[in-house]
Coordinates of C-alpha atoms in Angstrom, one line a residue:
Chain A
M242 CA -5.4 -42.6 8.5
M243 CA -5.0 -40.6 11.6
R244 CA -7.8 -40.8 14.1
K245 CA -9.6 -37.5 14.4
K246 CA -9.4 -36.0 17.9
P247 CA -12.6 -35.0 19.6
V248 CA -11.5 -31.4 19.8
D249 CA -11.0 -31.2 16.1
F250 CA -14.5 -32.6 15.6
I251 CA -16.1 -30.1 18.0
L252 CA -14.3 -27.1 16.3
F253 CA -15.3 -28.4 12.9
A254 CA -19.0 -28.7 14.0
L255 CA -18.9 -25.2 15.6
T256 CA -17.6 -23.6 12.4
W257 CA -20.4 -25.3 10.4
L258 CA -23.0 -24.4 13.0
S259 CA -21.9 -20.7 12.9
I260 CA -22.1 -20.5 9.1
I261 CA -25.5 -22.2 9.0
A262 CA -26.9 -19.9 11.7
T263 CA -25.6 -16.8 9.9
A264 CA -26.9 -17.9 6.5
T265 CA -30.3 -18.8 8.1
V266 CA -30.7 -15.4 9.7
L267 CA -29.8 -13.6 6.5
I268 CA -32.1 -15.7 4.4
L269 CA -35.0 -15.2 6.9
V270 CA -34.6 -11.4 6.9
V271 CA -34.2 -11.0 3.2
G272 CA -37.0 -13.5 2.6
Y273 CA -39.4 -11.8 5.0
V274 CA -38.8 -8.4 3.5
L275 CA -39.1 -9.5 -0.1
I276 CA -42.2 -11.8 0.5
N277 CA -44.1 -9.1 2.4
G278 CA -42.8 -6.2 0.3
V279 CA -42.7 -7.2 -3.4
P280 CA -46.5 -7.9 -3.8
H281 CA -47.1 -4.3 -2.8
I282 CA -44.8 -2.7 -5.3
R283 CA -47.0 -0.9 -7.8
P284 CA -46.1 1.7 -10.4
S285 CA -47.9 4.3 -8.4
L286 CA -45.3 3.9 -5.7
F287 CA -42.9 5.5 -8.1
A288 CA -45.1 8.6 -9.0
L289 CA -43.1 11.8 -9.1
Q290 CA -45.2 13.5 -6.5
F291 CA -46.2 12.0 -3.1
T292 CA -49.9 12.1 -2.4
T293 CA -51.9 10.5 0.4
Q294 CA -53.4 8.1 -2.2
N295 CA -50.3 6.8 -3.9
Q296 CA -47.8 7.0 -0.9
S297 CA -45.1 7.4 -3.5
L298 CA -41.6 6.5 -2.4
F299 CA -40.0 8.2 -5.4
P300 CA -39.2 11.5 -3.6
A301 CA -37.6 9.6 -0.7
L302 CA -35.6 7.5 -3.2
M303 CA -34.3 10.6 -4.8
G304 CA -33.6 12.2 -1.4
T305 CA -31.6 9.1 -0.4
L306 CA -29.5 9.3 -3.5
M307 CA -28.9 13.0 -3.0
V308 CA -27.9 12.6 0.6
V309 CA -25.6 9.7 -0.2
G310 CA -24.0 11.5 -3.1
L311 CA -23.5 14.8 -1.3
S312 CA -22.1 13.3 1.9
L313 CA -19.7 11.1 -0.1
I314 CA -18.4 14.1 -2.0
L315 CA -17.8 15.8 1.4
A316 CA -16.5 12.9 3.4
V317 CA -14.5 10.7 1.0
P318 CA -11.8 13.1 0.0
L319 CA -11.4 14.4 3.5
G320 CA -11.3 10.9 5.0
V321 CA -9.0 9.4 2.4
F322 CA -6.5 12.3 2.4
S323 CA -6.4 12.4 6.2
A324 CA -5.7 8.7 6.3
I325 CA -3.0 9.1 3.7
Y326 CA -1.4 11.8 5.8
L327 CA -1.6 9.7 9.0
V328 CA -0.1 6.6 7.4
E329 CA 2.3 8.0 4.8
Y330 CA 3.5 11.4 6.0
A331 CA 3.1 11.8 9.7
K332 CA 5.8 10.5 12.0
R333 CA 4.9 7.1 13.1
G334 CA 3.8 7.0 16.7
S335 CA 3.8 10.8 17.1
R336 CA 1.6 12.5 19.7
F337 CA -0.4 14.3 17.1
V338 CA -1.2 11.0 15.3
K339 CA -2.3 9.5 18.6
I340 CA -4.6 12.3 19.4
V341 CA -6.2 12.2 15.9
R342 CA -6.7 8.4 16.2
L343 CA -8.2 8.7 19.6
T344 CA -10.6 11.4 18.3
T345 CA -11.7 9.4 15.3
E346 CA -12.2 6.3 17.3
T347 CA -14.4 8.3 19.8
L348 CA -16.3 9.8 16.9
A349 CA -17.0 6.4 15.5
G350 CA -18.5 5.3 18.8
I351 CA -21.0 8.1 19.2
P352 CA -24.7 7.2 18.7
S353 CA -26.2 8.7 15.6
I354 CA -28.9 10.6 17.4
V355 CA -26.1 12.7 19.1
Y356 CA -24.8 13.6 15.6
G357 CA -28.4 14.5 14.7
L358 CA -28.7 16.8 17.6
F359 CA -25.4 18.4 16.9
G360 CA -26.2 18.8 13.2
F361 CA -29.6 20.3 14.1
I362 CA -28.2 22.8 16.5
F363 CA -25.0 23.7 14.6
F364 CA -25.9 23.5 10.9
G365 CA -29.7 24.0 11.2
V366 CA -29.9 26.7 13.9
F367 CA -26.4 28.3 14.3
L368 CA -25.6 28.4 10.6
G369 CA -29.2 28.9 9.7
W370 CA -29.5 26.1 7.1
G371 CA -32.6 24.8 8.7
L372 CA -33.9 21.4 7.9
S373 CA -32.2 20.9 4.6
L374 CA -30.2 18.7 2.3
M375 CA -27.1 20.7 3.3
S376 CA -27.6 20.2 7.1
G377 CA -28.4 16.5 6.5
A378 CA -25.4 15.8 4.2
F379 CA -22.9 17.6 6.4
T380 CA -24.2 15.8 9.6
V381 CA -24.1 12.4 7.9
S382 CA -20.7 13.1 6.4
I383 CA -19.2 13.9 9.9
M384 CA -20.8 10.6 11.0
I385 CA -19.1 8.5 8.2
L386 CA -15.8 10.3 8.3
P387 CA -14.2 8.2 11.0
L388 CA -15.4 5.0 9.2
I389 CA -13.8 6.1 5.9
M390 CA -10.6 7.2 7.7
R391 CA -10.2 4.0 9.6
T392 CA -10.8 1.7 6.7
T393 CA -8.5 3.7 4.4
E394 CA -5.8 3.7 7.1
E395 CA -6.1 -0.1 7.5
S396 CA -5.9 -0.7 3.8
L397 CA -2.9 1.7 3.3
K398 CA -1.1 -0.1 6.2
S399 CA -1.8 -3.4 4.6
V400 CA 0.2 -2.4 1.5
P401 CA 3.6 -4.1 2.0
D402 CA 6.5 -1.7 2.7
T403 CA 8.5 -3.6 0.1
Y404 CA 6.4 -1.8 -2.6
R405 CA 7.3 1.6 -1.1
E406 CA 11.0 0.5 -0.9
G407 CA 11.0 -0.6 -4.5
S408 CA 9.6 2.8 -5.6
F409 CA 11.9 4.9 -3.5
G410 CA 14.8 2.7 -4.5
I411 CA 14.3 3.7 -8.1
G412 CA 14.3 7.4 -7.3
A413 CA 10.6 8.1 -7.1
G414 CA 9.6 10.7 -4.5
R415 CA 7.0 10.2 -1.8
L416 CA 4.1 11.8 -3.7
R417 CA 4.6 9.6 -6.7
T418 CA 5.1 6.5 -4.6
V419 CA 1.8 7.2 -2.7
M420 CA -0.2 8.1 -5.8
R421 CA 1.1 5.5 -8.2
I422 CA 2.0 2.5 -6.0
V423 CA 0.4 2.7 -2.6
I424 CA -3.1 4.0 -3.4
P425 CA -3.8 1.7 -6.4
A426 CA -2.8 -1.3 -4.2
A427 CA -5.1 0.0 -1.4
I428 CA -8.1 0.8 -3.6
P429 CA -10.1 -2.4 -2.9
G430 CA -9.9 -1.7 0.8
I431 CA -10.8 2.0 0.4
L432 CA -13.8 1.1 -1.7
A433 CA -15.0 -1.5 0.9
G434 CA -14.9 1.3 3.4
I435 CA -17.0 3.6 1.1
I436 CA -19.5 0.8 0.6
L437 CA -19.9 0.4 4.4
A438 CA -20.3 4.2 4.7
I439 CA -23.0 4.1 2.0
G440 CA -24.8 1.4 4.0
R441 CA -24.6 3.5 7.1
I442 CA -26.0 6.6 5.3
I443 CA -28.9 4.7 3.7
G444 CA -29.8 3.0 7.0
E445 CA -29.7 6.2 9.0
T446 CA -32.9 7.7 10.4
A447 CA -32.4 9.6 13.6
A448 CA -29.7 11.9 12.4
I449 CA -31.5 12.4 9.1
I450 CA -34.9 13.3 10.6
F451 CA -33.2 15.8 12.8
T452 CA -31.4 17.6 10.0
L453 CA -32.9 16.8 6.6
G454 CA -36.4 16.7 8.0
N455 CA -39.0 14.2 7.1
V456 CA -41.2 15.9 4.5
A457 CA -42.4 13.7 1.6
R458 CA -41.0 15.6 -1.3
M459 CA -37.9 15.9 -3.3
P460 CA -35.5 18.7 -2.2
N461 CA -35.6 21.4 -4.9
N462 CA -32.2 22.8 -4.0
L463 CA -29.4 22.4 -1.4
F464 CA -31.3 24.3 1.2
D465 CA -34.6 22.5 0.8
T466 CA -36.0 19.8 3.1
G467 CA -36.9 16.2 2.1
R468 CA -36.7 12.7 3.4
T469 CA -34.8 9.5 2.7
L470 CA -36.1 6.0 2.2
S471 CA -35.4 4.9 5.7
A472 CA -37.1 8.0 7.2
H473 CA -40.0 7.4 4.8
M474 CA -40.3 3.8 6.0
Y475 CA -40.2 5.0 9.6
A476 CA -42.9 7.5 8.9
L477 CA -45.2 4.9 7.1
A478 CA -44.6 2.3 9.8
N479 CA -45.2 4.8 12.5
E480 CA -48.5 6.1 11.1
G481 CA -49.6 2.5 10.7
T482 CA -52.1 3.3 8.0
H483 CA -50.1 1.9 5.1
P484 CA -48.4 -1.3 6.2
G485 CA -48.2 -2.6 2.6
E486 CA -46.5 0.4 1.3
A487 CA -44.1 0.3 4.3
H488 CA -43.1 -3.3 3.4
A489 CA -42.8 -2.3 -0.3
T490 CA -40.5 0.5 0.7
A491 CA -38.4 -1.9 2.7
A492 CA -38.1 -4.2 -0.3
V493 CA -37.1 -1.3 -2.5
L494 CA -34.5 -0.2 0.1
L495 CA -33.0 -3.7 0.1
I496 CA -32.9 -3.8 -3.7
V497 CA -31.2 -0.4 -3.8
V498 CA -28.6 -1.5 -1.3
I499 CA -27.9 -4.6 -3.3
L500 CA -27.6 -2.6 -6.5
I501 CA -25.2 -0.1 -4.9
N502 CA -23.0 -2.9 -3.6
A503 CA -23.0 -4.7 -6.9
L504 CA -22.2 -1.4 -8.7
S505 CA -19.4 -0.6 -6.3
S506 CA -17.7 -4.0 -6.6
R507 CA -18.0 -3.6 -10.4
I508 CA -16.3 -0.2 -10.2
A509 CA -13.6 -1.8 -7.9
R510 CA -13.0 -4.4 -10.5
L511 CA -12.8 -1.9 -13.4
I512 CA -10.3 0.2 -11.4
K513 CA -8.2 -2.8 -10.7
A514 CA -8.2 -3.8 -14.3
S515 CA -7.1 -0.5 -15.6
Chain B
M55 CA 44.0 0.3 -16.4
A56 CA 44.2 1.9 -13.0
K57 CA 41.4 1.2 -10.6
T58 CA 39.0 4.1 -10.1
N59 CA 36.8 4.3 -7.1
K60 CA 33.1 4.6 -7.4
F61 CA 32.4 5.0 -3.7
S62 CA 34.7 6.2 -1.1
L63 CA 33.7 6.0 2.6
K64 CA 35.5 7.8 5.4
N65 CA 34.8 7.5 9.1
V66 CA 31.2 6.5 8.7
D67 CA 29.3 6.0 11.9
L68 CA 25.6 5.2 12.0
W69 CA 23.2 5.2 14.9
Y70 CA 19.6 3.9 15.2
N71 CA 18.6 6.1 18.1
N72 CA 21.1 5.1 20.8
F73 CA 22.4 1.9 19.1
Q74 CA 25.5 2.3 17.0
A75 CA 25.1 0.0 14.0
L76 CA 28.2 1.1 12.1
K77 CA 31.5 2.0 13.7
N78 CA 34.1 4.0 11.8
I79 CA 33.8 2.4 8.4
N80 CA 36.6 3.4 5.9
M81 CA 36.6 1.8 2.5
N82 CA 36.9 2.4 -1.3
I83 CA 34.6 0.5 -3.7
P84 CA 36.2 0.2 -7.2
S85 CA 34.3 0.8 -10.4
N86 CA 33.1 -2.0 -12.5
E87 CA 33.9 -4.7 -10.0
I88 CA 31.8 -6.8 -7.7
T89 CA 32.3 -6.0 -4.0
A90 CA 30.7 -8.4 -1.5
F91 CA 29.8 -7.7 2.1
I92 CA 29.8 -10.7 4.4
G93 CA 29.3 -11.3 8.1
P94 CA 26.8 -12.7 10.5
S95 CA 23.3 -11.3 11.0
G96 CA 23.2 -8.0 12.7
C97 CA 26.8 -7.1 11.7
G98 CA 25.7 -4.0 9.8
K99 CA 26.3 -5.1 6.3
S100 CA 22.7 -4.4 5.1
T101 CA 22.7 -1.1 7.0
L102 CA 25.9 -0.1 5.2
I103 CA 24.5 -0.9 1.8
K104 CA 21.4 1.0 2.5
S105 CA 23.4 4.0 3.5
M106 CA 24.9 4.2 0.0
N107 CA 21.6 5.2 -1.6
R108 CA 20.3 6.8 1.5
M109 CA 17.5 4.3 2.0
N110 CA 18.2 4.7 5.7
D111 CA 16.8 8.2 5.5
L112 CA 13.4 6.4 5.7
V113 CA 14.2 4.8 9.0
E114 CA 13.2 7.0 11.9
G115 CA 15.9 7.7 14.5
C116 CA 18.7 6.9 12.0
K117 CA 21.7 9.3 12.2
I118 CA 24.8 9.1 10.1
T119 CA 28.2 10.9 10.3
G120 CA 31.4 10.8 8.3
S121 CA 31.5 11.1 4.5
I122 CA 30.2 8.9 1.7
M123 CA 31.5 10.1 -1.7
L124 CA 30.1 8.9 -5.0
D125 CA 32.5 9.9 -7.9
D126 CA 34.1 12.4 -5.5
E127 CA 30.8 14.0 -4.6
S128 CA 29.2 13.7 -1.2
I129 CA 25.9 11.9 -1.3
H130 CA 24.7 14.0 1.6
G131 CA 25.6 17.3 -0.1
H132 CA 23.7 19.2 -2.8
I133 CA 22.7 16.0 -4.6
D134 CA 18.9 15.4 -4.7
V135 CA 18.1 12.1 -3.0
N136 CA 15.9 10.9 -5.9
A137 CA 18.7 11.7 -8.4
L138 CA 21.1 9.7 -6.2
R139 CA 18.8 6.7 -6.1
K140 CA 18.5 6.9 -9.9
R141 CA 22.3 6.6 -10.1
V142 CA 22.5 4.0 -7.4
G143 CA 19.9 1.4 -8.0
M144 CA 18.9 -1.2 -5.5
V145 CA 17.7 -4.8 -5.6
F146 CA 16.1 -6.1 -2.4
Q147 CA 16.2 -9.3 -0.4
K148 CA 12.7 -10.4 -1.3
P149 CA 11.7 -9.8 -4.9
N150 CA 9.3 -6.9 -4.8
P151 CA 7.7 -6.3 -8.2
F152 CA 4.8 -3.8 -8.1
P153 CA 1.3 -5.2 -8.5
M154 CA 1.0 -4.2 -12.2
S155 CA 2.0 -5.6 -15.6
I156 CA 5.5 -6.6 -16.4
F157 CA 5.8 -3.7 -18.9
D158 CA 4.6 -1.2 -16.3
N159 CA 7.0 -2.5 -13.7
I160 CA 9.9 -1.7 -15.9
A161 CA 8.4 1.5 -17.3
Y162 CA 7.8 2.9 -13.8
G163 CA 11.3 4.1 -13.4
P164 CA 11.8 5.9 -16.7
R165 CA 8.3 7.4 -16.4
T166 CA 9.2 8.6 -12.9
H167 CA 12.1 10.4 -14.5
G168 CA 10.1 12.1 -17.2
I169 CA 10.1 9.8 -20.2
K170 CA 6.6 9.7 -21.7
S171 CA 7.2 8.6 -25.3
K172 CA 5.7 5.1 -25.8
F173 CA 8.3 4.4 -28.4
K174 CA 11.2 5.2 -26.1
L175 CA 9.5 3.2 -23.2
N176 CA 9.2 0.2 -25.5
D177 CA 12.9 0.4 -26.2
I178 CA 13.9 0.8 -22.6
V179 CA 11.7 -2.1 -21.5
E180 CA 13.2 -4.4 -24.1
K181 CA 16.8 -3.4 -23.3
S182 CA 16.4 -3.6 -19.5
L183 CA 14.8 -7.1 -19.8
R184 CA 17.5 -8.2 -22.2
D185 CA 20.2 -6.9 -19.8
A186 CA 18.6 -8.8 -17.0
A187 CA 18.6 -12.0 -19.2
I188 CA 14.9 -12.4 -19.0
W189 CA 13.6 -10.9 -22.3
D190 CA 13.2 -14.3 -24.1
E191 CA 11.1 -15.7 -21.2
L192 CA 8.8 -12.7 -20.9
K193 CA 8.6 -11.0 -24.3
D194 CA 5.2 -12.5 -25.2
R195 CA 3.6 -11.7 -21.8
L196 CA 4.5 -8.1 -21.1
K197 CA 0.9 -7.3 -20.4
K198 CA 0.6 -10.0 -17.7
S199 CA 0.8 -9.2 -14.0
A200 CA 4.3 -9.3 -12.6
L201 CA 3.0 -11.2 -9.6
S202 CA 2.3 -14.2 -11.8
L203 CA 6.0 -14.8 -12.3
S204 CA 8.1 -17.3 -10.3
G205 CA 10.3 -16.0 -7.5
G206 CA 13.5 -16.2 -9.6
Q207 CA 11.8 -14.4 -12.5
Q208 CA 10.5 -11.8 -10.2
Q209 CA 14.0 -11.1 -8.9
R210 CA 15.4 -10.8 -12.4
L211 CA 12.5 -8.5 -13.2
C212 CA 13.5 -6.4 -10.2
I213 CA 17.0 -6.2 -11.5
A214 CA 15.7 -5.1 -14.9
R215 CA 13.6 -2.5 -13.1
A216 CA 16.7 -1.2 -11.4
L217 CA 18.6 -1.1 -14.7
S218 CA 15.7 0.8 -16.5
V219 CA 16.9 4.1 -15.2
Q220 CA 20.5 3.5 -16.3
P221 CA 22.2 3.6 -12.9
D222 CA 26.0 3.6 -12.4
V223 CA 25.8 1.3 -9.4
L224 CA 23.7 -1.6 -8.4
L225 CA 23.3 -2.4 -4.7
M226 CA 22.0 -5.9 -4.0
D227 CA 20.9 -6.7 -0.5
E228 CA 21.0 -10.5 -0.3
P229 CA 19.3 -10.8 -3.7
T230 CA 19.2 -14.7 -3.7
S231 CA 18.4 -15.5 -0.1
A232 CA 14.7 -16.1 -1.0
L233 CA 15.5 -18.2 -4.1
D234 CA 16.1 -21.8 -5.1
P235 CA 19.6 -22.9 -6.2
I236 CA 18.8 -22.8 -10.0
S237 CA 17.4 -19.2 -9.8
T238 CA 20.4 -18.3 -7.7
A239 CA 22.8 -19.6 -10.3
K240 CA 21.0 -17.6 -13.0
I241 CA 21.2 -14.4 -10.9
E242 CA 24.9 -15.0 -10.1
E243 CA 25.7 -15.5 -13.8
L244 CA 23.8 -12.3 -14.6
V245 CA 25.6 -10.3 -12.0
I246 CA 29.0 -11.3 -13.3
N247 CA 27.9 -10.2 -16.8
L248 CA 26.6 -6.9 -15.5
K249 CA 29.9 -5.8 -14.0
K250 CA 31.2 -4.6 -17.4
D251 CA 28.7 -1.8 -17.2
Y252 CA 27.9 -1.4 -13.6
T253 CA 29.6 -1.2 -10.2
I254 CA 28.0 -3.9 -8.1
V255 CA 27.9 -4.1 -4.3
I256 CA 26.3 -7.2 -3.0
V257 CA 25.4 -8.2 0.6
T258 CA 25.4 -12.0 1.0
H259 CA 24.9 -14.5 3.8
N260 CA 26.4 -17.1 1.5
M261 CA 30.2 -17.2 1.6
Q262 CA 30.4 -19.5 -1.4
Q263 CA 28.5 -16.9 -3.3
A264 CA 31.0 -14.2 -2.4
V265 CA 33.8 -16.5 -3.5
R266 CA 32.1 -17.3 -6.8
I267 CA 31.2 -13.9 -8.0
S268 CA 33.0 -11.1 -6.1
D269 CA 36.3 -9.3 -6.7
N270 CA 36.6 -7.7 -3.3
T271 CA 35.1 -8.8 0.0
G272 CA 34.5 -6.9 3.2
F273 CA 34.0 -8.9 6.4
F274 CA 31.8 -7.2 9.1
L275 CA 31.3 -8.0 12.7
L276 CA 29.1 -6.1 15.2
G277 CA 29.2 -2.9 13.2
E278 CA 32.9 -2.9 12.5
M279 CA 34.6 -3.7 9.2
I280 CA 37.2 -6.3 10.3
E281 CA 38.9 -6.9 7.0
Y282 CA 38.5 -5.7 3.5
G283 CA 40.4 -6.7 0.4
D284 CA 40.8 -9.0 -2.6
T285 CA 38.3 -11.9 -2.4
Q286 CA 40.9 -14.6 -3.1
Q287 CA 43.1 -13.2 -0.5
I288 CA 40.4 -12.9 2.2
F289 CA 39.2 -16.5 1.7
S290 CA 42.7 -18.1 1.3
A291 CA 44.8 -16.1 3.7
P292 CA 42.7 -13.8 6.0
S293 CA 44.9 -11.6 8.1
D294 CA 42.5 -11.4 11.0
K295 CA 41.7 -14.3 13.3
R296 CA 38.0 -13.4 13.5
T297 CA 37.7 -13.4 9.7
E298 CA 39.3 -16.9 9.6
D299 CA 37.0 -18.1 12.3
Y300 CA 34.0 -16.9 10.4
I301 CA 34.9 -18.2 6.9
T302 CA 35.9 -21.6 8.3
G303 CA 32.5 -21.8 10.0
R304 CA 33.5 -21.5 13.6
F305 CA 30.7 -19.0 14.2
G306 CA 28.0 -17.2 12.2

């Protein structure tokens, strides 16, 4: 047996320490939220209408799903197809590609409150959409666009060029190569990006309160105002009169996020299998 | 039977930006024979084979002059590049099956060119796999992922994939360089059997391989074709000093 060098042992200990620290933090947070939140989950929290008595989170839950759905419909096709253009069609290393990359990277680094302010002024005031589902979803979709573009780009780039060569070599054109060979191979990465984006939308408060508003009811139409779970929690915690309900909302939020992640990875597996 | 030429190259020059990778190549490639390109790394042999189905079009900054004729028709003329690649199939250095089932790998080509009938596709898949001498090994696992096969099987699957669109020519770019000796022997045997129906051009690093399987050999050095002719002739009595130095192992 070779004697272990001290450096080996230190690195080994460090990797273990890191994983233990990470797992501990995760367990503490999840545990804290669930222990404080779950006992306060009551059927009345899911009443269709919000009242001061029931503090129902149902309208906010619906608002969250609407904002997530609508902004994904807006941002996913745009982000995915832009990335396909940049990776598969644009000349590699061209000036235009560099400018687009620089722009998206800058967009990705902007704090969400700035998006909120922009959305409020542009969609809410200039276009006259007011505080509404439309203003909220458009603002949030601009926010997640760079994220979706970047992750899609990375996953397209990670598809080996030998796949493309094989497809071109048999006489397939670029469109067919991209649609039938490259995208299917990149789907897991693209979905991972979408899941990250969903997480960002669900966790967003500043931009949402500025554009969707923070009224405790379900939006009746695209130009109606409402709130999301995170904004709801923010309101409850801010008022300080219903700490139990705030904790319960946090627990529900956590469960929703876990459900969405589980669902997405299931979808990813289904797509891969077919 | 008189030899007919499948490919005829005249004054072919090729640049990657400012670097000239091929210098004034002139050669005829006879039908239904195996023609091998040999030479040290960077001599232009892979570049040349990739010019013959215009895979170099995909390389940015690549410029080609001179004429390459396939059956007396210029491959840079009216011919559609996808139709050209259907006629001139290619097998690559590293086996590159698509991440899908064995069946779908073979059916991808015919589907690309418009064949939809399940019945016809079944026929094509079986025939292509038989021609690539791998049908017996794979017939019971057509639905399995192609990535689960061994390297040698993957490469024969790629040959079957190339055959699935009924090409005239098979270009092989060092098809055995990533394989073990047993898989290599199987591929060599297969290639010899395929020349009845196809014209084969093979790039190889392995001189013994050229001797074993090819009818004609071209020796390349620094972008120039030094010598081209009958394989036996080249290896027993090369007319150029540089060819002799290379095949006797003095450099390369």
